[in-house]
Each structure stands twice: as structure tokens, then as C-alpha cells.
Short mmCIF file of C-alpha atoms in Angstrom, two decimals:
data_model
loop_
_atom_site.label_atom_id
_atom_site.label_comp_id
_atom_site.label_asym_id
_atom_site.label_seq_id
_atom_site.Cartn_x
_atom_site.Cartn_y
_atom_site.Cartn_z
CA MET A 1153 18.23 -7.69 23.12
CA ALA A 1154 15.62 -6.32 20.73
CA ASN A 1155 12.75 -8.28 19.24
CA ARG A 1156 10.20 -7.16 16.63
CA VAL A 1157 6.61 -8.23 17.27
CA LYS A 1158 4.02 -7.39 14.59
CA GLY A 1159 5.43 -3.93 13.89
CA ILE A 1160 6.25 -3.08 17.51
CA THR A 1161 9.90 -2.91 18.55
CA ILE A 1162 10.47 -4.14 22.11
CA GLU A 1163 13.85 -3.74 23.79
CA ILE A 1164 14.37 -6.17 26.65
CA ASN A 1165 16.80 -5.26 29.47
CA GLY A 1166 17.88 -2.28 27.41
CA ASP A 1167 19.37 1.00 28.57
CA THR A 1168 16.50 3.51 28.33
CA THR A 1169 18.58 6.59 29.16
CA GLY A 1170 18.75 7.72 25.55
CA LEU A 1171 15.06 7.10 25.03
CA SER A 1172 14.14 9.03 28.17
CA LYS A 1173 16.22 12.02 27.09
CA ALA A 1174 14.75 11.95 23.60
CA LEU A 1175 11.17 11.77 24.89
CA SER A 1176 11.89 14.56 27.35
CA GLY A 1177 13.13 16.77 24.53
CA ILE A 1178 10.11 15.96 22.39
CA ASN A 1179 7.71 16.70 25.25
CA LYS A 1180 9.34 20.09 25.83
CA GLU A 1181 9.00 20.90 22.14
CA ILE A 1182 5.35 19.79 22.08
CA ASN A 1183 4.54 21.84 25.19
CA SER A 1184 6.22 24.85 23.60
CA THR A 1185 4.08 24.42 20.48
CA LYS A 1186 0.94 24.12 22.62
CA SER A 1187 1.84 27.39 24.35
CA GLU A 1188 2.31 29.10 20.98
CA LEU A 1189 -1.07 27.83 19.81
CA LYS A 1190 -2.78 29.23 22.89
CA ASP A 1191 -1.18 32.63 22.25
CA ILE A 1192 -2.35 32.56 18.64
CA GLU A 1193 -5.90 31.59 19.69
CA ARG A 1194 -6.03 34.59 22.03
CA LEU A 1195 -4.91 36.94 19.24
CA LEU A 1196 -7.37 35.43 16.76
CA LYS A 1197 -10.25 36.22 19.12
CA LEU A 1198 -9.27 39.89 18.78
CA ASP A 1199 -8.66 39.68 15.03
CA PRO A 1200 -10.31 36.52 13.57
CA THR A 1201 -9.67 37.53 9.94
CA ASN A 1202 -5.91 37.94 10.34
CA VAL A 1203 -4.51 35.73 7.55
CA GLU A 1204 -1.00 35.61 8.98
CA LEU A 1205 -2.25 34.41 12.36
CA LEU A 1206 -4.42 31.75 10.71
CA GLU A 1207 -1.42 30.56 8.70
CA GLN A 1208 0.73 30.41 11.82
CA LYS A 1209 -1.99 28.47 13.61
CA GLN A 1210 -2.10 25.86 10.84
CA LYS A 1211 1.69 25.54 10.85
CA ASN A 1212 1.81 25.01 14.60
CA LEU A 1213 -1.02 22.47 14.49
CA ALA A 1214 0.77 20.53 11.75
CA LYS A 1215 4.00 20.59 13.74
CA GLN A 1216 2.28 19.44 16.92
CA ILE A 1217 0.58 16.52 15.14
CA CYS A 1218 3.83 15.38 13.53
CA ASP A 1219 5.77 15.71 16.78
CA ARG A 1220 3.21 13.60 18.61
CA GLN A 1221 3.33 10.92 15.91
CA ARG A 1222 7.11 10.73 16.19
CA GLU A 1223 6.89 10.56 19.98
CA LEU A 1224 4.69 7.48 19.56
CA GLY A 1225 7.21 5.87 17.21
CA MET A 1226 5.21 6.62 14.07
CA GLN A 1227 6.51 7.99 10.79
CA PRO A 1228 4.14 10.61 9.34
CA VAL A 1229 3.43 10.46 5.61
CA LEU A 1230 4.10 14.03 4.50
CA PRO A 1231 2.81 15.76 1.34
CA GLY A 1232 5.64 15.48 -1.18
CA TRP A 1233 6.31 17.68 -4.21
CA SER A 1234 3.76 16.66 -6.84
CA GLY A 1235 4.49 19.46 -9.30
CA MET A 1236 1.22 21.24 -8.56
CA VAL A 1237 1.25 25.04 -8.59
CA PRO A 1238 -1.42 27.79 -8.31
CA THR A 1239 -3.38 28.64 -11.45
CA ASP A 1240 -1.61 32.02 -11.84
CA PHE A 1241 1.89 30.59 -11.27
CA GLN A 1242 3.00 30.95 -14.90
CA THR A 1243 1.86 34.58 -15.04
CA GLN A 1244 3.55 35.43 -11.76
CA SER A 1245 6.81 33.52 -12.25
CA GLY A 1246 7.31 33.05 -15.97
CA PHE A 1247 7.86 29.31 -15.54
CA VAL A 1248 6.10 27.06 -18.03
CA THR A 1249 3.09 25.10 -16.77
CA ARG A 1250 0.96 22.50 -18.46
CA GLY A 1251 -2.79 21.98 -18.70
CA ASN A 1252 -4.59 21.21 -15.48
CA GLY A 1253 -6.70 18.37 -16.87
CA GLY A 1254 -9.95 20.27 -16.55
CA ASN A 1255 -12.25 20.30 -13.55
CA TRP A 1256 -12.88 17.69 -10.91
CA ALA A 1257 -16.46 16.70 -10.00
CA GLY A 1258 -17.83 19.39 -12.28
CA ASP A 1259 -17.00 22.66 -10.55
CA PHE A 1260 -13.61 22.26 -8.87
CA VAL A 1261 -10.72 23.61 -10.97
CA ARG A 1262 -7.59 21.45 -10.83
CA PRO A 1263 -4.26 23.15 -10.07
CA LEU A 1264 -1.70 23.56 -12.83
CA LEU A 1265 1.33 21.30 -13.09
CA LEU A 1266 4.82 22.70 -13.51
CA ASN A 1267 6.37 21.42 -16.72
CA VAL A 1268 9.36 19.18 -16.01
CA SER A 1269 11.21 20.83 -18.91
CA ASN A 1270 11.75 23.99 -16.84
CA ALA A 1271 15.44 24.48 -16.15
CA ASN A 1272 14.65 25.42 -12.55
CA TYR A 1273 12.25 22.53 -11.89
CA ALA A 1274 14.61 20.78 -9.46
CA ASP A 1275 15.34 24.04 -7.62
CA ILE A 1276 11.65 24.80 -7.16
CA ALA A 1277 11.05 21.28 -5.86
CA ALA A 1278 13.99 21.67 -3.47
CA ASP A 1279 12.55 24.94 -2.15
CA TYR A 1280 9.23 23.15 -1.56
CA TYR A 1281 10.88 20.40 0.48
CA LYS A 1282 12.84 22.97 2.49
CA CYS A 1283 9.64 24.81 3.42
CA LEU A 1284 7.94 21.50 4.24
CA ASN A 1285 10.84 20.47 6.45
CA ASP A 1286 10.73 23.80 8.32
CA VAL A 1287 7.06 23.24 9.20
CA MET A 1288 6.61 19.46 9.52
CA GLY A 1289 10.13 18.03 9.76
CA GLU A 1290 11.51 15.08 7.82
CA SER A 1291 10.04 11.68 7.10
CA GLN A 1292 10.79 8.46 5.27
CA TYR A 1293 7.44 8.62 3.47
CA TYR A 1294 6.00 11.23 1.10
CA SER A 1295 2.62 11.10 -0.65
CA MET A 1296 2.21 12.36 -4.22
CA ASP A 1297 -0.80 11.88 -6.51
CA PRO A 1298 -0.28 14.25 -9.45
CA PHE A 1299 -2.83 12.70 -11.81
CA HIS A 1300 -5.37 11.43 -9.32
CA GLU A 1301 -8.92 10.58 -10.39
CA GLY A 1302 -8.83 11.73 -13.99
CA GLY A 1303 -6.25 14.49 -13.62
CA GLY A 1304 -4.75 14.30 -17.12
CA GLU A 1305 -2.12 12.03 -18.61
CA GLY A 1306 1.35 11.86 -17.09
CA THR A 1307 4.58 10.83 -18.78
CA MET A 1308 7.46 8.67 -17.65
CA GLU A 1309 9.49 11.88 -17.30
CA ASP A 1310 6.91 13.32 -14.88
CA TYR A 1311 7.23 10.38 -12.51
CA GLU A 1312 11.01 10.26 -12.80
CA ALA A 1313 11.26 13.98 -11.98
CA LEU A 1314 8.99 13.69 -8.94
CA TYR A 1315 10.96 10.77 -7.58
CA ALA A 1316 14.29 12.52 -8.23
CA ALA A 1317 13.13 15.60 -6.30
CA MET A 1318 12.06 13.49 -3.32
CA GLU A 1319 15.29 11.49 -3.34
CA ALA A 1320 17.39 14.66 -3.48
CA ALA A 1321 15.53 16.15 -0.51
CA MET A 1322 15.38 12.99 1.61
CA PRO A 1323 17.67 10.20 0.35
CA GLY A 1324 16.25 6.74 0.92
CA SER A 1325 12.66 7.88 1.43
CA LYS A 1326 9.66 6.17 -0.16
CA TRP A 1327 6.89 7.55 -2.34
CA VAL A 1328 3.34 6.68 -1.26
CA ILE A 1329 0.78 6.78 -4.09
CA GLN A 1330 -2.92 5.93 -4.30
CA GLN A 1331 -4.37 3.51 -6.83
CA TRP A 1332 -7.80 4.80 -7.68
CA GLN A 1333 -9.19 4.78 -11.22
CA TRP A 1334 -5.70 4.79 -12.73
CA SER A 1335 -5.38 5.86 -16.34
CA ALA A 1336 -3.20 3.97 -18.81
CA THR A 1337 -0.19 6.17 -18.01
CA GLN A 1338 -0.38 6.16 -14.21
CA LYS A 1339 1.18 2.71 -14.19
CA TYR A 1340 4.41 4.43 -15.29
CA ALA A 1341 5.04 5.07 -11.61
CA LEU A 1342 5.70 1.35 -11.12
CA THR A 1343 8.75 1.42 -13.41
CA ALA A 1344 9.86 5.08 -13.17
CA VAL A 1345 10.62 4.61 -9.47
CA PRO A 1346 13.37 2.17 -8.40
CA ALA A 1347 12.07 -1.15 -7.09
CA GLY A 1348 10.99 -1.03 -3.45
CA ARG A 1349 10.84 2.77 -3.29
CA LEU A 1350 7.14 3.12 -4.14
CA ILE A 1351 4.25 2.07 -1.88
CA VAL A 1352 0.92 1.70 -3.69
CA LEU A 1353 -2.26 2.05 -1.66
CA ASP A 1354 -4.83 -0.16 -3.37
CA LEU A 1355 -7.65 1.94 -1.97
CA PHE A 1356 -10.75 -0.15 -2.67
CA SER A 1357 -9.37 -3.63 -1.94
CA ASP A 1358 -12.52 -4.59 -0.07
CA GLY A 1359 -14.82 -3.73 -2.98
CA SER A 1360 -12.89 -3.44 -6.24
CA PRO A 1361 -9.28 -4.61 -5.80
CA ALA A 1362 -6.85 -3.85 -8.64
CA PHE A 1363 -3.94 -6.12 -7.67
CA ASP A 1364 -4.45 -8.55 -10.56
CA GLY A 1365 -4.30 -5.78 -13.16
CA TYR A 1366 -0.78 -4.80 -12.09
CA ASN A 1367 0.72 -8.11 -10.94
CA GLY A 1368 0.35 -7.02 -7.34
CA TYR A 1369 2.20 -3.78 -8.22
CA ALA A 1370 5.52 -5.63 -8.35
CA PRO A 1371 8.36 -4.75 -8.12
CA GLN A 1372 6.96 -2.16 -5.73
CA GLU A 1373 5.25 -2.65 -2.37
CA ALA A 1374 1.50 -2.48 -1.86
CA VAL A 1375 -1.01 -1.95 0.93
CA PHE A 1376 -4.40 -3.69 1.09
CA CYS A 1377 -6.89 -0.92 1.92
CA ALA A 1378 -10.57 -0.60 2.71
CA ILE A 1379 -12.80 2.44 2.23
CA PRO A 1380 -15.27 2.21 5.13
CA ASN A 1381 -16.94 5.50 4.17
CA PHE A 1382 -17.43 7.37 0.91
CA GLY A 1383 -18.18 11.08 1.03
CA GLY A 1384 -19.37 11.31 4.61
CA ARG A 1385 -22.43 9.10 4.19
CA SER A 1386 -23.83 8.26 7.58
CA GLY A 1387 -25.83 5.05 7.04
CA LEU A 1388 -24.90 1.56 8.19
CA MET A 1389 -23.09 -0.39 5.49
CA GLY A 1390 -20.11 -2.72 5.25
CA ARG A 1391 -18.35 -5.49 3.35
CA LEU A 1392 -17.24 -7.81 6.15
CA ASN A 1393 -17.32 -11.05 4.14
CA ASN A 1394 -15.78 -9.49 1.04
CA LEU A 1395 -13.14 -7.73 3.12
CA THR A 1396 -12.05 -11.00 4.70
CA ASP A 1397 -12.14 -13.04 1.49
CA ASN A 1398 -10.19 -10.46 -0.51
CA TYR A 1399 -7.52 -9.97 2.13
CA PHE A 1400 -6.60 -13.64 2.38
CA LYS A 1401 -6.95 -14.18 -1.38
CA PHE A 1402 -4.58 -11.41 -2.42
CA LYS A 1403 -2.22 -11.58 0.56
CA GLY A 1404 -1.64 -15.22 -0.31
CA LYS A 1405 -1.21 -14.45 -4.00
CA TYR A 1406 1.14 -11.45 -3.92
CA SER A 1407 4.15 -11.12 -1.63
CA SER A 1408 4.28 -7.42 -2.54
CA ILE A 1409 1.39 -6.74 -0.13
CA LYS A 1410 3.12 -5.56 3.03
CA GLY A 1411 0.29 -4.22 5.15
CA ILE A 1412 -3.26 -3.00 5.54
CA GLY A 1413 -4.81 0.44 5.61
CA ALA A 1414 -8.09 2.25 6.13
CA ALA A 1415 -8.90 5.07 3.72
CA PRO A 1416 -12.20 6.55 4.93
CA GLU A 1417 -13.50 9.83 3.53
CA ALA A 1418 -15.27 10.31 6.86
CA ILE A 1419 -15.24 8.45 10.15
CA GLU A 1420 -17.45 7.80 13.22
CA GLN A 1421 -19.46 5.19 11.31
CA THR A 1422 -19.63 1.36 11.28
CA PRO A 1423 -16.75 0.70 13.73
CA VAL A 1424 -17.09 -3.06 13.25
CA THR A 1425 -15.40 -2.69 9.84
CA TYR A 1426 -12.28 -1.21 11.45
CA ASP A 1427 -12.26 -3.85 14.18
CA LEU A 1428 -12.24 -6.63 11.62
CA LEU A 1429 -9.83 -4.94 9.21
CA PHE A 1430 -7.14 -4.34 11.82
CA GLN A 1431 -7.42 -7.87 13.21
CA LEU A 1432 -6.78 -9.56 9.85
CA PRO A 1433 -2.93 -9.45 9.94
CA TRP A 1434 -2.96 -11.00 13.42
CA MET A 1435 -4.80 -14.13 12.32
CA ASN A 1436 -1.60 -15.92 11.28
CA GLY A 1437 -2.70 -16.51 7.71
CA THR A 1438 -5.87 -18.39 8.68
CA LYS A 1439 -9.08 -16.95 7.26
CA PRO A 1440 -11.74 -16.74 9.98
CA ASP A 1441 -15.34 -17.82 9.78
CA VAL A 1442 -16.91 -14.35 9.75
CA ALA A 1443 -20.15 -15.67 11.27
CA GLU A 1444 -18.18 -17.00 14.24
CA TRP A 1445 -16.10 -13.79 14.40
CA ILE A 1446 -19.23 -11.60 14.53
CA LYS A 1447 -20.65 -13.78 17.31
CA ASN A 1448 -17.51 -13.26 19.39
CA TYR A 1449 -17.50 -9.57 18.46
CA ALA A 1450 -21.02 -9.15 19.88
CA THR A 1451 -19.88 -10.70 23.17
CA ALA A 1452 -16.79 -8.50 23.37
CA ARG A 1453 -18.74 -5.36 22.41
CA TYR A 1454 -21.20 -5.59 25.31
CA GLY A 1455 -19.32 -7.76 27.78
CA ALA A 1456 -21.90 -10.54 27.86
CA ASP A 1457 -22.54 -13.83 26.02
CA ASN A 1458 -26.11 -13.13 24.92
CA THR A 1459 -27.74 -15.31 22.25
CA VAL A 1460 -30.32 -12.71 21.15
CA VAL A 1461 -27.65 -10.03 20.73
CA GLN A 1462 -25.50 -12.45 18.73
CA GLU A 1463 -28.53 -13.15 16.51
CA ALA A 1464 -28.90 -9.40 15.96
CA TRP A 1465 -25.33 -9.07 14.77
CA GLU A 1466 -25.69 -12.12 12.53
CA LEU A 1467 -28.63 -10.41 10.83
CA LEU A 1468 -26.44 -7.37 10.25
CA ARG A 1469 -23.65 -9.54 8.85
CA GLN A 1470 -26.04 -11.13 6.36
CA GLY A 1471 -27.72 -7.82 5.50
CA PRO A 1472 -26.31 -4.27 5.54
CA LEU A 1473 -22.77 -5.49 6.36
CA ASN A 1474 -22.73 -7.97 3.47
CA TYR A 1475 -22.05 -5.89 0.36
CA GLY A 1476 -19.51 -7.12 -2.15
CA ALA A 1477 -17.86 -6.22 -5.46
CA ASP A 1478 -20.90 -4.21 -6.55
CA GLY A 1479 -19.38 -0.74 -6.87
CA ILE A 1480 -21.89 0.68 -4.39
CA GLN A 1481 -20.25 3.46 -2.38
CA GLY A 1482 -22.71 3.99 0.42
CA PRO A 1483 -26.23 3.44 1.71
CA VAL A 1484 -29.30 5.59 1.34
CA GLU A 1485 -29.17 8.04 4.25
CA ASP A 1486 -31.96 9.20 6.49
CA VAL A 1487 -33.11 12.57 5.17
CA TRP A 1488 -33.48 13.74 8.78
CA ALA A 1489 -29.67 13.91 8.87
CA ALA A 1490 -29.64 16.52 6.08
CA ARG A 1491 -29.19 20.24 6.65
CA PRO A 1492 -32.55 21.99 7.01
CA ASN A 1493 -33.99 22.30 3.51
CA LEU A 1494 -37.59 21.99 2.30
CA ASN A 1495 -36.35 20.14 -0.79
CA ALA A 1496 -33.83 17.84 0.89
CA ASN A 1497 -33.66 14.37 -0.64
CA LYS A 1498 -30.27 13.21 0.69
CA ALA A 1499 -28.09 13.91 3.70
CA SER A 1500 -24.53 14.27 2.38
CA SER A 1501 -23.17 15.96 -0.74
CA TRP A 1502 -22.29 12.66 -2.42
CA GLY A 1503 -25.18 10.69 -0.96
CA LYS A 1504 -27.74 8.60 -2.81
CA THR A 1505 -31.40 9.48 -3.02
CA LEU A 1506 -34.14 6.87 -2.79
CA ASN A 1507 -34.67 7.25 -6.55
CA ASP A 1508 -31.11 6.51 -7.66
CA ALA A 1509 -30.03 4.03 -4.97
CA LYS A 1510 -30.41 1.06 -7.36
CA GLY A 1511 -30.72 -1.61 -4.74
CA THR A 1512 -28.30 -0.14 -2.21
CA TYR A 1513 -30.73 -1.07 0.54
CA THR A 1514 -33.14 -3.75 -0.63
CA LYS A 1515 -36.32 -4.38 1.34
CA GLU A 1516 -34.75 -7.61 2.60
CA ARG A 1517 -31.71 -5.77 3.96
CA GLN A 1518 -33.90 -3.07 5.47
CA GLN A 1519 -35.97 -5.68 7.28
CA MET A 1520 -32.82 -7.39 8.59
CA LEU A 1521 -31.64 -4.08 10.02
CA ILE A 1522 -35.02 -3.41 11.65
CA ASN A 1523 -35.15 -6.89 13.17
CA ALA A 1524 -31.57 -6.61 14.45
CA THR A 1525 -32.34 -3.25 16.07
CA TYR A 1526 -35.38 -4.61 17.89
CA LYS A 1527 -33.43 -7.64 19.08
CA LEU A 1528 -30.70 -5.41 20.49
CA LEU A 1529 -33.24 -3.09 22.13
CA SER A 1530 -34.93 -6.02 23.83
CA GLN A 1531 -31.75 -7.03 25.65
CA LYS A 1532 -30.65 -3.83 27.34
CA ASN A 1533 -31.70 -4.94 30.83
CA ALA A 1534 -30.43 -8.49 30.31
CA LEU A 1535 -26.97 -7.23 29.35
CA ALA A 1536 -26.42 -5.43 32.71
CA LEU A 1537 -24.11 -2.94 31.02
CA ASN A 1538 -21.40 -1.02 32.85
CA ASP A 1539 -20.27 2.44 31.68
CA ILE A 1540 -17.92 1.24 28.93
CA TYR A 1541 -20.25 -1.34 27.44
CA GLU A 1542 -23.25 0.96 27.76
CA SER A 1543 -21.45 3.52 25.59
CA ASN A 1544 -21.02 0.86 22.90
CA TYR A 1545 -24.64 -0.18 23.22
CA ASN A 1546 -26.02 3.36 22.99
CA TYR A 1547 -23.80 4.15 20.00
CA ASP A 1548 -25.01 1.05 18.15
CA ILE A 1549 -28.67 1.69 18.86
CA VAL A 1550 -28.38 5.20 17.42
CA GLU A 1551 -26.42 4.01 14.38
CA PHE A 1552 -28.76 1.11 13.61
CA GLY A 1553 -31.80 3.35 14.04
#
């Protein structure tokens, strides 16, 4: 008898012979890939500029990652054919390309897009999927974002051709697309793709959700996403209250929302956001009191019910973890985290300087963070931390500081 529990398939009193054989085969394949990678690493030490070896290394790494995901019962989302080709493709091949939509972020040249009017468009797409399959295997999910973040205007024919190529290569698969600053024509994807075969990642659901503008993306499926980090910024910042409010608001409003997702541009920062985000679907439709949740979180994080520590986390919830629908994409970072530079005024490429932060960290929020840090520091001995909880404590002290 099989029963599905929150996305996990459990087989009770089942015959595991087939599973054991399958896992054994996968493990052999993974071990073989590991051995190949070690051989390549040895050769690269002798010839580190060898392009063919570097390419083979990347292929084997991709294969190993995908194999491990499948071993764990996961379906990897693979890069589907988006029509993008190198900038010299037309010169080299003679196939017609279209404008690339200019540059991205000033200096980065966008790739060209193959014109769907080419007689060999479907064949080229098929060749792409064959090469992808040879390296990364098959999947039921393929990501394609041909006009992402200002990348020109697409047509209905563009979206229909991309879907047709995916369907021909892997019948029954689903297209995964990001919603981020969509232009007027990007909504064509919602109707060009058959109902239920497109999954829209509403990337900034915690800060600037777009569900209402597209009727929840019906008749397609959608994922409620959070962006815990923009551009590798290292400061402490979150949207715990907004994240919770938006999830229950839109999940209750649109049945098209089928899951949650995290879309960080960097990680190893503000883990409390992930802890809350991934608990939301398990709350049985009941919105929690975030103040009470953060109190329990503080106890679980350090293994002790400590009032002063709980007060510290409440200060954080009211301060740096309490941003909303303000469009702010990150805190002001400590300049000491920047690469050595006599003129450094920010830590990460996309970071804010003190002059253009525009209230990212108000004096009130700064003081809350300082007070919370001192409260947490004062309780180290009282917490009687073991190895696991001490790791959490030390991490938090460094991040808050």
C-alpha cells in the first residue's frame, strides 16, 4: 500500500527488491563518475588550461549532480531550448537570427535568438535536447526564460515554438518559467502553452507578488517564491511578516499555487527566512502568529527556553527582519566585507552605499539589531550550549555583528 504525505511517497509493506536494484545501479554509475572526475582533476593539474578537459569536468559534474538528485527521488529542472545562440551564429551557420534586445545591466551583451521562421528551427532544437540528454539525462521539467528582465519582445509564435520543441523531445514534460519584470508580451506564455504544462515561478512573492496581475497565472500552475538574497549582499535583512501574510493571502485566493520556492542569488545568509518559508505549507492552512513563531524558533535554535534570547529575536523580527512591499533588495553592507580597495564604499557588486540606501537601515532598525546582538551575547553562558547549538549561536553572533 502506498500513501503520499506532503510530497513524500511512502510504500508500506512493499517489495523493495526493485528499488534496491535501481539504487545499486545508480550508486555504481555515480561512483564511476566520481572516478572519472578524479582522473580529470589529476590531468588538469598538469595542464590547467586544457579546454577539453575543463569541458569534460563540467559535464561530469553536471551528470553527478543530476544522478544524485534522481537517487534522492528528485526531478532536476534542466535548461530547456530557449532559442538562444552565440552572437556569431548567423555568420557561422547562415541561419537567421533576431536582435538580442541590447545589453543587460549596462555591459553584458545578450545572446542572439534564433528566428522561429527558420526551416530548420525544430531540427536545431532537437539537436540541443539530444546533447542535453547525453550529458544530464531526461527530466519532466525544463526551464526557459528567453525574454527575461528586459530581453526584448517575444511573440506568440516564439512561445509556441519553444513549447513544441520541448514536447517533441520529452512528451508530457512541463516548462518552468520565471515571472520577473514581465513585459506586455511575456504573458503570451500563459496561453501559448497548453493548460497545466507551464509552471510560473512568481519570484518576489514575499516582496512584490504579481499573482493578481495575471489571475494567479491560470490556467497554468504557479509557485510562491521568496528571494532571501539579492546579488550576494551579506547583511541581515528579511521579510518574515510579509512572507507569512502574502503566502496565506494568495494561497487562499488562487488554487493555481501548487508549492513554494526559494530563489536566492546567494546563500549562507539569514537562515531564519528559509526556516519559516519551508514550514509554511505544513501549517495546515492556519497562518501563524510570527511573534510566537520567532519565540519558539529561538528556543529550537539554541536548545534552551531563554527569555532574554527570545527578546533578542523579537527585536530582530520587529527591525531588520520586518521589511515589506518596499522594493528594497538588500541592506547596507559592512564595507569591511569588501575586497581591499582604498575607495570601497560597498561590499558586493549590486550592494547599496550609505548614500543611496534610502532608509534601508533606519537608525531605529540599526539600534534594534545592536540591542539584539548584546542580548544574545549576554546569554552565552546561561544557554549551556552543546556542539550543535553552539554552531548556531556562533553563526548568529557573526551575522548580527
